[in-house]
Amino acid sequence: MRDGVYPASTDAQRNAIFRQRYEIYVEEMGRYGDIADHSNRWLVEDVDEVSRLFYAVRDGQLVGSIRLTLGLDGGLSDALIDKYSLGPFLDEVSADRLIVGERFMVDPAYRGSDVLFEMFTTYVRLVNELRIELMIGDCEPHLLNVYQALGFRPYAERNINSPDAGYLIPLVVVAEDFDYVEALRSPLSEVMTDFGADRRIPACVARLVDLPSGVTSERLVDIGTYWGEVYRSLEEVEAHRVSLFDGLDDEQAQLCLRKSTIIGCMMGDRILKKGNTAQNLYVLLDGVVEVRDGDELLAVITPGEVFGEMAFLLARPRSADVYAAIDGTRVLSLSESSLHGLIIDESLVAAKLLLNISRMLCWRLAKSE
């Protein structure tokens, strides 16, 4: 078969996708073991029965796949509506005009290639062909800026807390808001159809994406306002405590905040999942978080402290789960790629930041003795 992206139209093609899911989600990422079919070595879910599956081919092999669930096909179950907080959209937009894109997977050897973008291209072309208005999806916090650069926007008051996948942020693309996507210089603008005066942009979108949500991103607000929100939270920490931004002026601190996000959490939300390969660094702004390994409580983190530092500093998977212990917990997620860029391009700022992290960890060790 020639290279490209194709709809899975036979049982053999769908089963090949389910086997790829097993290899990536179960074997590589350690997820969905409770629902996987281990005897057949595949991962299939109920929603697959009403979804359209697509697969990418390179060199005659299946190397990627996606699942698209359309309201047009009757695929928006109550569980899916609840998971993605779709109620406010469905109050004003027909279910036939919504699509949920999930299970974007690429084999390790093809990550960083054009395979993922080609699958997104297939997705957008189907959306334009059917005149679908809202594209719904989600991502892990460390991938938020990647998705925002494509044109996705957070909208939900509460994020997804999945036992298997961990903490996920619901996102929406307004499929015919060509001006928004083009202004971002998103590569999706190359494949989106500009319907001009006939564009369908649901009136509810501006209201829903502008409401206070579970996420505030540095990319989407004025950096001065964003820094002010971070600073006010850290300013309330006791004066004798070490701050991540000690010794940095406002301009230097704002460099550290590139591609960062502030995430609001409810009690019980698992912010970090043990074994996850993401390496973002986190600062607790408000509330309390607990670091756990199974039932064992390893540490309690209070406002101003960092967590996730072991994965960042050692470039290793997460060594423990981290949960929000109370409602109203807010965390600042600092982009791993931006911090590594800071080390290369702004060595003085990076040195101060890393010194502060070291001092904070020393205080934590001293407190535990």
XYZ file of C-alpha atoms in Angstrom:
369
model
C 0.000 0.000 0.000
C 1.221 3.505 -0.848
C 2.180 5.974 1.872
C -0.795 8.001 3.107
C -3.685 8.120 5.593
C -6.659 5.822 5.008
C -10.004 5.012 6.670
C -10.036 1.609 8.361
C -12.776 -0.197 6.447
C -12.060 -3.853 7.245
C -11.793 -5.881 10.437
C -8.140 -6.581 9.658
C -7.350 -2.874 9.407
C -9.208 -2.025 12.614
C -7.547 -4.887 14.480
C -4.145 -3.633 13.322
C -4.990 -0.262 14.905
C -6.048 -1.960 18.137
C -2.742 -3.835 18.227
C -0.813 -0.619 17.680
C -2.719 0.952 20.576
C -1.721 -1.981 22.772
C 1.942 -1.606 21.854
C 1.978 2.143 22.541
C -0.496 2.657 25.388
C -0.132 -0.608 27.312
C 3.421 -1.755 26.636
C 5.229 1.554 26.079
C 3.259 3.902 28.340
C 1.894 1.481 30.943
C -1.718 2.622 30.533
C -5.134 0.974 30.115
C -3.922 -2.398 31.359
C -7.251 -2.997 33.122
C -9.301 -2.785 29.911
C -6.832 -4.174 27.373
C -7.240 -7.589 25.771
C -3.895 -9.118 26.747
C -4.498 -12.474 25.059
C -4.956 -10.815 21.650
C -2.587 -7.953 22.538
C -4.976 -5.226 21.479
C -6.766 -2.270 23.034
C -10.339 -1.723 21.887
C -12.966 0.461 23.580
C -16.755 0.638 23.346
C -16.644 3.984 21.532
C -14.698 2.359 18.678
C -17.956 0.739 17.547
C -19.410 4.130 16.584
C -16.206 5.955 15.605
C -14.302 6.362 12.365
C -10.741 5.042 12.548
C -7.925 6.151 10.264
C -4.411 4.795 9.899
C -1.177 6.142 8.432
C 1.073 4.029 6.207
C 4.805 4.433 5.643
C 6.953 1.944 3.761
C 4.012 -0.448 3.581
C 3.517 -0.501 7.373
C 0.877 0.949 9.698
C 2.751 3.627 11.688
C -0.006 5.865 13.066
C -3.730 6.017 13.754
C -6.510 8.266 15.022
C -10.108 7.886 16.216
C -12.767 10.399 15.195
C -16.151 10.251 16.919
C -18.890 12.263 15.202
C -22.190 13.443 16.559
C -23.359 12.954 12.971
C -22.846 9.206 13.452
C -24.593 9.156 16.829
C -21.267 8.736 18.604
C -21.639 11.381 21.325
C -22.586 9.172 24.257
C -23.472 10.552 27.681
C -20.062 9.380 28.912
C -18.258 11.309 26.180
C -20.395 14.408 26.748
C -19.589 14.276 30.462
C -15.879 13.594 29.936
C -15.402 16.630 27.696
C -17.955 18.919 29.409
C -19.825 19.302 26.113
C -23.152 20.304 27.673
C -22.688 24.084 27.236
C -21.772 23.602 23.565
C -24.679 21.246 22.909
C -27.104 23.754 24.433
C -26.476 25.934 21.386
C -24.876 23.732 18.700
C -26.356 20.616 17.093
C -24.554 17.380 17.954
C -24.187 16.836 14.190
C -21.745 19.763 14.187
C -19.333 18.311 16.783
C -16.467 15.847 16.433
C -14.134 14.378 19.061
C -10.604 13.481 17.968
C -8.722 11.013 20.177
C -6.062 8.290 20.209
C -3.557 10.105 18.004
C -0.679 7.616 17.909
C 2.582 7.438 15.996
C 5.134 4.630 16.221
C 8.386 5.694 17.935
C 10.476 5.478 14.744
C 8.206 8.030 13.008
C 7.771 10.571 15.787
C 9.045 13.929 14.628
C 8.199 13.088 11.016
C 5.236 14.442 9.035
C 3.013 11.473 9.948
C 1.153 13.262 12.749
C 0.539 16.368 10.638
C -0.725 14.236 7.756
C -3.251 12.628 10.126
C -4.309 16.100 11.317
C -4.678 17.075 7.659
C -7.044 14.144 7.068
C -8.974 15.164 10.193
C -9.391 18.793 9.071
C -10.408 17.860 5.543
C -13.156 15.574 6.861
C -14.337 18.365 9.169
C -14.492 20.860 6.294
C -16.215 18.369 3.992
C -18.976 17.752 6.558
C -19.104 21.432 7.668
C -18.490 20.436 11.286
C -18.154 23.480 13.529
C -16.345 22.287 16.663
C -13.364 19.940 16.932
C -12.989 18.614 20.493
C -9.911 16.966 21.958
C -7.606 16.966 24.960
C -3.934 16.943 25.851
C -1.588 16.520 28.784
C -0.434 19.806 30.388
C 3.080 19.608 28.924
C 1.621 19.484 25.388
C -0.767 22.414 25.788
C 1.410 24.937 23.990
C 1.878 22.592 21.041
C -1.886 22.256 20.656
C -2.483 25.969 21.184
C -0.051 26.714 18.374
C -2.286 24.593 16.127
C -5.398 26.564 17.115
C -6.840 24.562 20.023
C -8.209 26.514 23.000
C -9.043 25.351 26.540
C -12.663 25.880 27.522
C -13.764 23.608 30.389
C -14.188 24.737 33.981
C -12.844 21.378 35.112
C -10.130 19.318 33.470
C -10.265 15.570 32.876
C -8.921 13.311 35.615
C -8.465 9.917 33.986
C -7.360 6.955 36.134
C -5.325 5.560 33.243
C -4.194 8.613 31.270
C -3.776 11.053 34.164
C -4.573 14.759 33.999
C -5.913 16.023 30.655
C -7.025 19.451 29.435
C -10.151 19.587 27.187
C -9.601 21.659 24.041
C -11.638 22.975 21.127
C -10.874 24.187 17.616
C -13.508 26.324 15.921
C -13.237 24.611 12.559
C -14.150 27.581 10.363
C -12.535 30.379 12.406
C -9.889 30.739 9.724
C -8.726 34.177 10.900
C -7.850 32.867 14.378
C -5.857 29.903 13.086
C -4.114 31.994 10.422
C -3.149 34.667 12.981
C -1.385 31.945 14.986
C 0.482 30.890 11.831
C -0.800 27.414 12.523
C 0.159 24.838 9.894
C -3.517 23.807 9.940
C -4.336 27.046 8.086
C -2.704 25.440 5.044
C -5.392 22.749 4.937
C -8.405 24.543 6.441
C -10.996 25.765 3.978
C -11.679 29.486 4.185
C -15.435 29.689 3.662
C -15.307 33.491 3.691
C -18.657 35.125 4.386
C -20.210 31.677 4.773
C -18.051 30.768 7.773
C -19.894 29.002 10.582
C -18.636 30.232 13.958
C -21.023 29.317 16.782
C -22.017 32.339 18.839
C -21.439 30.452 22.082
C -17.733 29.900 21.438
C -16.474 33.352 22.352
C -18.410 33.199 25.604
C -17.287 29.692 26.534
C -13.582 30.014 25.739
C -13.411 33.374 27.512
C -15.001 32.088 30.709
C -12.691 31.290 33.636
C -11.543 27.741 32.889
C -9.287 25.210 34.502
C -6.310 26.598 32.578
C -4.639 29.975 32.059
C -1.893 30.008 29.459
C 0.990 32.443 29.014
C 0.402 32.155 25.282
C -3.156 33.514 25.441
C -2.899 36.443 27.865
C -0.726 39.511 28.282
C 2.570 38.436 29.870
C 2.511 41.299 32.375
C -0.929 40.282 33.599
C 0.110 36.639 33.688
C 3.282 37.371 35.680
C 1.242 39.519 38.069
C -1.021 36.544 38.803
C 1.965 34.282 39.483
C 3.721 36.932 41.578
C 0.662 37.661 43.733
C 0.360 33.982 44.621
C 4.043 33.598 45.476
C 4.110 36.914 47.354
C 1.709 35.449 49.913
C 4.202 32.715 50.803
C 6.000 33.388 54.072
C 8.859 35.860 53.678
C 11.546 33.496 54.962
C 10.785 30.859 52.327
C 12.887 30.502 49.195
C 11.030 31.431 46.014
C 11.673 29.982 42.574
C 12.141 33.520 41.281
C 14.406 34.906 44.037
C 17.063 37.195 42.569
C 15.242 37.612 39.260
C 13.742 40.887 38.134
C 10.342 40.941 36.424
C 11.808 40.683 32.924
C 13.976 37.708 33.864
C 11.095 35.976 35.652
C 8.913 36.422 32.598
C 11.550 34.656 30.495
C 11.090 31.638 32.784
C 7.342 31.712 32.151
C 7.497 31.178 28.395
C 4.996 28.507 27.309
C 3.893 28.001 30.907
C 0.352 27.409 32.142
C -1.570 27.847 35.384
C -3.818 24.851 36.037
C -6.693 24.796 38.503
C -7.309 21.467 40.241
C -9.972 19.913 42.439
C -9.400 17.586 45.373
C -8.383 14.144 44.141
C -7.138 15.270 40.737
C -3.986 13.357 39.820
C -1.714 16.069 38.446
C 1.259 13.789 37.741
C 1.105 10.082 36.962
C 3.902 7.727 37.976
C 5.760 6.499 34.908
C 4.702 9.407 32.683
C 7.565 10.589 30.488
C 6.664 14.308 30.565
C 9.323 16.392 32.312
C 7.682 19.746 33.014
C 8.562 21.430 36.299
C 5.707 22.538 38.589
C 5.310 25.219 41.234
C 2.401 25.095 43.669
C 0.652 28.485 43.745
C -2.339 27.715 45.986
C -3.639 24.742 47.939
C -1.903 21.516 48.891
C -0.622 18.560 46.868
C 0.429 15.115 48.044
C 3.169 12.983 46.534
C 2.207 9.309 46.719
C 3.523 5.919 45.688
C 0.462 3.708 45.833
C -1.001 4.127 49.327
C 2.251 5.507 50.760
C 2.379 9.268 51.369
C 5.874 10.430 50.418
C 5.561 14.194 50.803
C 3.151 17.079 51.264
C 3.847 20.116 49.061
C 2.744 23.581 50.174
C 2.462 26.871 48.212
C 5.702 28.171 46.775
C 7.358 24.755 46.554
C 8.374 22.949 43.383
C 7.488 19.393 42.408
C 8.218 17.213 39.396
C 11.853 18.273 39.736
C 13.295 14.743 39.623
C 11.939 14.048 36.139
C 13.124 17.464 34.948
C 16.625 17.311 36.430
C 17.302 13.619 35.783
C 15.427 13.331 32.455
C 13.569 10.284 33.751
C 9.892 9.260 33.940
C 7.833 10.427 36.904
C 8.758 8.476 40.030
C 5.487 9.003 41.920
C 1.882 10.180 41.603
C 0.985 13.717 42.667
C -2.577 14.537 43.763
C -4.386 17.756 44.619
C -5.311 17.399 48.294
C -7.918 20.183 48.443
C -10.247 22.066 46.103
C -8.903 25.318 44.712
C -5.389 23.987 44.224
C -3.511 25.847 41.494
C -0.199 24.853 39.949
C 2.177 26.586 37.578
C 3.496 24.241 34.881
C 6.830 25.396 33.447
C 7.693 24.130 29.974
C 10.591 21.692 29.921
C 11.638 22.780 26.419
C 11.538 26.477 27.360
C 13.634 25.896 30.485
C 16.226 23.942 28.509
C 16.250 26.767 25.957
C 16.812 29.192 28.820
C 19.883 27.220 29.903
C 21.340 27.643 26.401
C 20.295 31.221 25.611
C 20.008 32.927 29.024
C 22.633 31.213 31.164
C 22.595 33.814 33.978
C 18.823 33.589 34.396
C 18.954 29.792 34.208
C 21.752 29.670 36.816
C 19.665 31.722 39.269
C 16.611 29.563 38.630
C 18.499 26.301 39.128
C 20.159 27.673 42.277
C 16.727 28.488 43.688
C 15.502 24.981 42.881
C 18.530 23.540 44.687
C 17.918 25.733 47.736
C 14.241 24.775 47.817
C 15.118 21.084 47.716
C 17.643 21.581 50.529
C 14.962 23.252 52.669
C 12.629 20.339 51.955
C 15.278 17.835 53.067
C 16.020 19.861 56.199
C 12.318 20.072 57.041
C 11.911 16.296 56.733
C 14.723 15.511 59.190
